[in-house]
PDB file of C-alpha atoms in Angstrom:
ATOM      1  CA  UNK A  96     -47.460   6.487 -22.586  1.00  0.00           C
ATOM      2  CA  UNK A  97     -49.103   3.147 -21.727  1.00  0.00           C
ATOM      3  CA  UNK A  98     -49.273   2.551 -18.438  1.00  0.00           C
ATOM      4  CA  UNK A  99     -48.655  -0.684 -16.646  1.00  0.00           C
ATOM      5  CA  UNK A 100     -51.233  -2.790 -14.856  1.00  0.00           C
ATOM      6  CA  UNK A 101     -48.690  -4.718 -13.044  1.00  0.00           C
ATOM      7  CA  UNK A 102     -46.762  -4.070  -9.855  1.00  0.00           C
ATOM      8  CA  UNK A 103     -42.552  -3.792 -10.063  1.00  0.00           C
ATOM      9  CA  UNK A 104     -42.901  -6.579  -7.383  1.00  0.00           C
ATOM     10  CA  UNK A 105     -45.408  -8.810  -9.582  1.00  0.00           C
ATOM     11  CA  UNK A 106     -42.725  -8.394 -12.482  1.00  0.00           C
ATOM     12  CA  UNK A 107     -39.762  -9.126 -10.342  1.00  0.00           C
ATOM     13  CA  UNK A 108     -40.103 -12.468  -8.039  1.00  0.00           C
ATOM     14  CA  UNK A 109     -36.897 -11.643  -6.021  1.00  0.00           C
ATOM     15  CA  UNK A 110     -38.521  -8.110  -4.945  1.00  0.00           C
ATOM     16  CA  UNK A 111     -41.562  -9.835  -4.237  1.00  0.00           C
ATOM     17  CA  UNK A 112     -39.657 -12.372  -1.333  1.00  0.00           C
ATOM     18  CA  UNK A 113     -37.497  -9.522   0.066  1.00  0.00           C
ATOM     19  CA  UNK A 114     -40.836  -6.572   0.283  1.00  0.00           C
ATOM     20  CA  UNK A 115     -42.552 -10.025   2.125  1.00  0.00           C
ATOM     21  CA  UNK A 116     -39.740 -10.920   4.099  1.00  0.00           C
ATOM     22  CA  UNK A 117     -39.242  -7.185   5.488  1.00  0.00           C
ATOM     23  CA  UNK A 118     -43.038  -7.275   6.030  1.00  0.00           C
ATOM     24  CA  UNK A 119     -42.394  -9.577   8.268  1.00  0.00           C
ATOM     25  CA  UNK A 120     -39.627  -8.919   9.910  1.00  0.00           C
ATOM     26  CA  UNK A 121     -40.940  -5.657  11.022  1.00  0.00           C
ATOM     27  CA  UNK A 122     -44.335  -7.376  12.069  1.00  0.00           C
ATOM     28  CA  UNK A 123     -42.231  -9.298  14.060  1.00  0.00           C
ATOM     29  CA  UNK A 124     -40.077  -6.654  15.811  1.00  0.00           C
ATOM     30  CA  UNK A 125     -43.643  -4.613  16.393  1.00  0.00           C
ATOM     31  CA  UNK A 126     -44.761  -8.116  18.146  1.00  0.00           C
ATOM     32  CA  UNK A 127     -41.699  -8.015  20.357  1.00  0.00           C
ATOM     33  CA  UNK A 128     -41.678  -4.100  20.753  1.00  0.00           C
ATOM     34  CA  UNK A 129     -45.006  -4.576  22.348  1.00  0.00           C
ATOM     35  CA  UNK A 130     -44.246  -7.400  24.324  1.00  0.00           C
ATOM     36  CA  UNK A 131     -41.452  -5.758  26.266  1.00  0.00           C
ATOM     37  CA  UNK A 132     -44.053  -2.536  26.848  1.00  0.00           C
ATOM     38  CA  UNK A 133     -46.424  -5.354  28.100  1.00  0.00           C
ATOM     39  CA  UNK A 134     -43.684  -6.941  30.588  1.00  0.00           C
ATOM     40  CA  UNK A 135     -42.562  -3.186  31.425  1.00  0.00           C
ATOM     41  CA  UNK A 136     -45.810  -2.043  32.077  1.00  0.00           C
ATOM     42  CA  UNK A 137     -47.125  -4.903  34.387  1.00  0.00           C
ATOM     43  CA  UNK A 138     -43.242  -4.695  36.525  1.00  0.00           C
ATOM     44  CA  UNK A 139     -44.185  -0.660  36.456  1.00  0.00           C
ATOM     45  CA  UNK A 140     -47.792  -1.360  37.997  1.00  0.00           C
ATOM     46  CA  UNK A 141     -46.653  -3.507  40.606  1.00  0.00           C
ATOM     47  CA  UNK A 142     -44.457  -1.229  41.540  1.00  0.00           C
ATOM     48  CA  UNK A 143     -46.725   1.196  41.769  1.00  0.00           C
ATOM     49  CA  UNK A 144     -48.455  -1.003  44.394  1.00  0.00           C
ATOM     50  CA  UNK A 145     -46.041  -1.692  46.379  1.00  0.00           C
ATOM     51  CA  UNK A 146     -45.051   1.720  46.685  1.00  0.00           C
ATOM     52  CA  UNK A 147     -48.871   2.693  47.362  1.00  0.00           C
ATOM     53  CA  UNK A 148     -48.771   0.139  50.227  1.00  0.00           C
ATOM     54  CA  UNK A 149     -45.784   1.146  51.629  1.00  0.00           C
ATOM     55  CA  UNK A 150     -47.431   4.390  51.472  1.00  0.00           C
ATOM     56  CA  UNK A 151     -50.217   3.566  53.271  1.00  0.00           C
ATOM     57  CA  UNK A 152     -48.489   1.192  56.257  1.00  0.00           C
ATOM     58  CA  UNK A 153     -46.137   4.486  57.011  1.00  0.00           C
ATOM     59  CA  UNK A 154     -49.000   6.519  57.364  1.00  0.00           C
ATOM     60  CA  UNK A 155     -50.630   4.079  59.440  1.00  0.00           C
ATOM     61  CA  UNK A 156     -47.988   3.984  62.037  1.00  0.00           C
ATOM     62  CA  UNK A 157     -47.670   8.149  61.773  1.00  0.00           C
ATOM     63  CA  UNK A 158     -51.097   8.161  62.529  1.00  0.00           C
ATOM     64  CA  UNK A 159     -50.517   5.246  65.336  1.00  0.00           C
ATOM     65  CA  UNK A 160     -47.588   7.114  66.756  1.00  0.00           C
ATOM     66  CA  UNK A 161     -49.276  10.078  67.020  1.00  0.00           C
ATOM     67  CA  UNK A 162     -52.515   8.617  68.736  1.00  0.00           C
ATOM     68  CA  UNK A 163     -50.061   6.903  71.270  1.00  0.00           C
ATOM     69  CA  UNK A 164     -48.016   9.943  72.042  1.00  0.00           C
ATOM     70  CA  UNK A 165     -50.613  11.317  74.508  1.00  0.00           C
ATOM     71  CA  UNK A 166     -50.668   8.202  76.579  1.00  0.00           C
ATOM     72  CA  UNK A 167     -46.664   7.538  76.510  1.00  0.00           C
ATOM     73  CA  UNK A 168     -46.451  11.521  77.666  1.00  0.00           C
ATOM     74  CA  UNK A 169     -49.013  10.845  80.633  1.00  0.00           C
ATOM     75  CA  UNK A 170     -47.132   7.414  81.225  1.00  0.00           C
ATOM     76  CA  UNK A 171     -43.820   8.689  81.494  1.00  0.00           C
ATOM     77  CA  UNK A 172     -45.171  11.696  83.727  1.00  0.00           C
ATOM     78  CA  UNK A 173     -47.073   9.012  86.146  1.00  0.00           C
ATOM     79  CA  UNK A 174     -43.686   6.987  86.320  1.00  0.00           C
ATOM     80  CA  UNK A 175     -41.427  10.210  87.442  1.00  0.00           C
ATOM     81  CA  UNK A 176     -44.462  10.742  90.163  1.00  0.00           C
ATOM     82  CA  UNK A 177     -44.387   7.624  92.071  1.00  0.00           C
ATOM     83  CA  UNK A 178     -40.462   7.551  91.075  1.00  0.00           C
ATOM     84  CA  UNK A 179     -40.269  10.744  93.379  1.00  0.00           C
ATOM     85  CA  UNK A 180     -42.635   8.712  95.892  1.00  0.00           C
ATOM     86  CA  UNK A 181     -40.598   5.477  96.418  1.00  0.00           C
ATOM     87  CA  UNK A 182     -39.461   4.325  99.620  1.00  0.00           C
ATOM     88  CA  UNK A 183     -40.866   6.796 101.570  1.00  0.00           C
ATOM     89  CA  UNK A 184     -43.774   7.056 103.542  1.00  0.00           C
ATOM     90  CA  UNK A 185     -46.345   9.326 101.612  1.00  0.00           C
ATOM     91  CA  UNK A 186     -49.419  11.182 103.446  1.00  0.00           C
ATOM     92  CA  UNK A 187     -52.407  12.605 101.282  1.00  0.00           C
ATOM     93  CA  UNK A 188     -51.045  15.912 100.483  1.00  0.00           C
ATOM     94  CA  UNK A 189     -48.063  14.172  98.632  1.00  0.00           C
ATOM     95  CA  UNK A 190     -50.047  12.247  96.031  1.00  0.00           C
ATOM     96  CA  UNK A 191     -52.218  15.156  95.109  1.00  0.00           C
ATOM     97  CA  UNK A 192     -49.715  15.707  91.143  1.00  0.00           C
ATOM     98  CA  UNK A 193     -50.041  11.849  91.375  1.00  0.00           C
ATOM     99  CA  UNK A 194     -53.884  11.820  91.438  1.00  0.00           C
ATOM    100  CA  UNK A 195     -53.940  14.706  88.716  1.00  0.00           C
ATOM    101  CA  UNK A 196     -52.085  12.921  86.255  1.00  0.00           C
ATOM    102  CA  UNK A 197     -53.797   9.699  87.267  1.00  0.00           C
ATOM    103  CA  UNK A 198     -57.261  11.461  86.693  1.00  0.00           C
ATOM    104  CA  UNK A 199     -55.592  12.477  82.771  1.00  0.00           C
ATOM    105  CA  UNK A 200     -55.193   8.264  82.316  1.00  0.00           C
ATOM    106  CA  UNK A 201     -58.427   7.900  83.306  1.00  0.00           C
ATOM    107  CA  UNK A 202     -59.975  10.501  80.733  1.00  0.00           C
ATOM    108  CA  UNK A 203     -57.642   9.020  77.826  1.00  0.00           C
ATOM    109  CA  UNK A 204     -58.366   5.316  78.128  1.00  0.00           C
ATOM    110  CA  UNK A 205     -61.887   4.827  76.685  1.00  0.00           C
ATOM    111  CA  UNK A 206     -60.374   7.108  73.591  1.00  0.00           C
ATOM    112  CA  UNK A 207     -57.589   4.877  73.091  1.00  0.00           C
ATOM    113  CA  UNK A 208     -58.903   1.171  71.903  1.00  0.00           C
ATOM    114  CA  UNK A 209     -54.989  -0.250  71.529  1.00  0.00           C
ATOM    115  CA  UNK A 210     -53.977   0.874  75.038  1.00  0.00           C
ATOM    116  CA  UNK A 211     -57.604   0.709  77.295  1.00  0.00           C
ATOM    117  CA  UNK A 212     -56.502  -2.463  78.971  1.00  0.00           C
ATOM    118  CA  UNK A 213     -53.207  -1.347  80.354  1.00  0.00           C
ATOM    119  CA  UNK A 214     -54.683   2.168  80.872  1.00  0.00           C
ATOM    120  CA  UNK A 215     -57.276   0.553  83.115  1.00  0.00           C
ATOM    121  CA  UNK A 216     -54.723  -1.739  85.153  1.00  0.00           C
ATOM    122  CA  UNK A 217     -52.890   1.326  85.527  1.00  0.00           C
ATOM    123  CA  UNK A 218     -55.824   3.347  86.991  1.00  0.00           C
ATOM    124  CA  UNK A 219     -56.414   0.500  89.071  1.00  0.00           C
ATOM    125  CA  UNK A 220     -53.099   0.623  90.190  1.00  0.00           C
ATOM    126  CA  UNK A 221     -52.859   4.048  91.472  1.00  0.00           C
ATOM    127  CA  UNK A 222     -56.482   4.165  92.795  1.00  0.00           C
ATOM    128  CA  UNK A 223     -55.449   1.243  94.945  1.00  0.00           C
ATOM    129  CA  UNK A 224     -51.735   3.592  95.157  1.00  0.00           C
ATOM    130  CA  UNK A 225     -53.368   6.595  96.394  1.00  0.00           C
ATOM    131  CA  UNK A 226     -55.848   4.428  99.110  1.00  0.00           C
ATOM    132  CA  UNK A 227     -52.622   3.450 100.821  1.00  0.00           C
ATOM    133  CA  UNK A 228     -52.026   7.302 101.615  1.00  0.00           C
ATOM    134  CA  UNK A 229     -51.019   7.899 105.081  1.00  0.00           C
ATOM    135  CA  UNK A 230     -52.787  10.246 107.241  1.00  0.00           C
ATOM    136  CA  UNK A 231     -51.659  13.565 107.623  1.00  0.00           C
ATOM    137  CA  UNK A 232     -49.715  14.231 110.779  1.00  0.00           C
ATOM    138  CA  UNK A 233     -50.847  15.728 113.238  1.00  0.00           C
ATOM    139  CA  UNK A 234     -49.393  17.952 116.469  1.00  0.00           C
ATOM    140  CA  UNK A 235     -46.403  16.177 117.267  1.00  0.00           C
ATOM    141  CA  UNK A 236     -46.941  13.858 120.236  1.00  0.00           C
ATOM    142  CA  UNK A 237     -45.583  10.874 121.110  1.00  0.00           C
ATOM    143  CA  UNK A 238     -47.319   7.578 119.435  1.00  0.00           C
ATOM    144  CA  UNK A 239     -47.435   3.994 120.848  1.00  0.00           C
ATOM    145  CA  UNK A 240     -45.538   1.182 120.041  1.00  0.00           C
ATOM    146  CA  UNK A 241     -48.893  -0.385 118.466  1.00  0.00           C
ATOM    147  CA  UNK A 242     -49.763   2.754 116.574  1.00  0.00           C
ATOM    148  CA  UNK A 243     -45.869   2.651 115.122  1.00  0.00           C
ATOM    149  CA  UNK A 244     -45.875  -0.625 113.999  1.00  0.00           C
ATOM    150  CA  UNK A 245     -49.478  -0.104 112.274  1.00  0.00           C
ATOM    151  CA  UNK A 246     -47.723   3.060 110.350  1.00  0.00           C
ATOM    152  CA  UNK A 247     -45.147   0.932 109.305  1.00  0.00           C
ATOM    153  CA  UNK A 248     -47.227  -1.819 108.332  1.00  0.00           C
ATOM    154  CA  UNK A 249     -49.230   0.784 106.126  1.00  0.00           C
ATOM    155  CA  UNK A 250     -46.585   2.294 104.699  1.00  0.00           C
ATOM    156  CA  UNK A 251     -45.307  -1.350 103.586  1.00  0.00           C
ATOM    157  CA  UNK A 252     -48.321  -1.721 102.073  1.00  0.00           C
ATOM    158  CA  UNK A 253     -48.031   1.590 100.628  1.00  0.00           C
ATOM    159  CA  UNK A 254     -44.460   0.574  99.035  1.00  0.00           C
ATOM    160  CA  UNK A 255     -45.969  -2.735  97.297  1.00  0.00           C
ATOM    161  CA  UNK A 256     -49.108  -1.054  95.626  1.00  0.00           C
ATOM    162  CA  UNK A 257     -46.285   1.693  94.065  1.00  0.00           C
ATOM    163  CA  UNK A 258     -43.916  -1.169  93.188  1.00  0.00           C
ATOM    164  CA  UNK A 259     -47.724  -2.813  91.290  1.00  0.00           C
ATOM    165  CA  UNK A 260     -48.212   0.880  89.794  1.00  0.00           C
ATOM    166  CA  UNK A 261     -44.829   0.896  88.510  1.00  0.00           C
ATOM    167  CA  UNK A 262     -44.989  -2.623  86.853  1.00  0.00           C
ATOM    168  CA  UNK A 263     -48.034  -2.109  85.411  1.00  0.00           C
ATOM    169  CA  UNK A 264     -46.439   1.751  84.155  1.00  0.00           C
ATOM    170  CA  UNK A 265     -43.695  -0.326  82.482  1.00  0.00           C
ATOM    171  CA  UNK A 266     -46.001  -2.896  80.633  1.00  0.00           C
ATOM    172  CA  UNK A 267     -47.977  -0.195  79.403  1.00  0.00           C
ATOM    173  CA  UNK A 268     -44.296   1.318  77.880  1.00  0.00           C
ATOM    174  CA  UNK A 269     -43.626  -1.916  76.794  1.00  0.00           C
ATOM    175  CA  UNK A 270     -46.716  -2.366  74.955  1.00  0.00           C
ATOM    176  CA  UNK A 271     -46.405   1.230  73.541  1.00  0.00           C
ATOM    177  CA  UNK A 272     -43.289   0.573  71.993  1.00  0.00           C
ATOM    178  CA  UNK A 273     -44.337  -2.456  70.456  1.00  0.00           C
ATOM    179  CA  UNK A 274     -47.593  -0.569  69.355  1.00  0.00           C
ATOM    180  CA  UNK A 275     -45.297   1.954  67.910  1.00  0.00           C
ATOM    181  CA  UNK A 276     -43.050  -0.591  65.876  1.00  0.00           C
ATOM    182  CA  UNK A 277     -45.696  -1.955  64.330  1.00  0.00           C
TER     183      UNK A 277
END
């Protein structure tokens, strides 16, 4: 047997255009094979991102919500204080769960940066709250006219530093649940 030095394709020139032509046509589908991995790929990595971020921002405002929950707790209880407080005349033994949970703000707002302003105006408001505090009665014996309009007078003033307190109490709120929102 003698064997051949040339190719089937080399002998046959209509073999030789179709094994070029499906050479190609698979180079060609591997091209665009690859290119759709490509495009998938980069769609699949931003995704990825995006997800990653979204990640991260909830976190963010878990960890937010969670710093600011020790503030809105201490809020809320200063609020239901003075609420219990209003329009009445209030001596010093009466504001002593008001200057306890006062004392708490005052210990929580260098620890928490996003609140420390309104934490501050709202110690300020209850210091300036509590230093309206009427003196405790004494024996019961009959006061002047002079002495009852200066008791009324304080406890007017006594009315408009809790109606400051509470303002201020309901900014801080406010300011919480915008905190909160993000």
């Amino acid at each position: 047997m003698l064997l051949s030095t040339t190719t089937p394709a080399a002998e046959n020139p209509a073999a030789l255009a179709t094994s070029t032509t499906a050479g190609a046509g698979s180079l060609a589908l591997t091209a665009g094979i690859s290119a759709v991995m490509a495009v998938l790929a980069t769609y699949t990595l931003l995704h990825h991102k995006q997800v990653f971020a979204w990640t991260k921002a909830m976190r963010r405002r878990d960890d937010d919500t969670a710093t600011l929950a020790g503030p809105a707790q201490w809020i809320g209880k200063l609020y239901e204080e003075q609420c219990g407080l209003a329009q009445k005349p209030c001596h010093t033994a009466e504001f002593k769960e008001l200057a306890r949970v006062t004392n708490m703000i005052k210990g929580i707002a260098d620890h928490t940066a996003a609140l420390r302003t309104e934490l501050n105006h709202i110690v300020e408001q209850a210091d300036d709250y509590l230093a309206t505090a009427l003196p405790d009665p004494g024996p019961a014996t009959k006061i002047s006219t002079s002495e009852h309009r200066h008791q009324l007078v304080r406890a007017m003033r006594q009315e408009a530093a809790r109606t400051e307190l509470e303002r201020a109490l309901i900014t801080a709120e406010q300011k919480i649940n915008t905190l909160r929102r993000g």
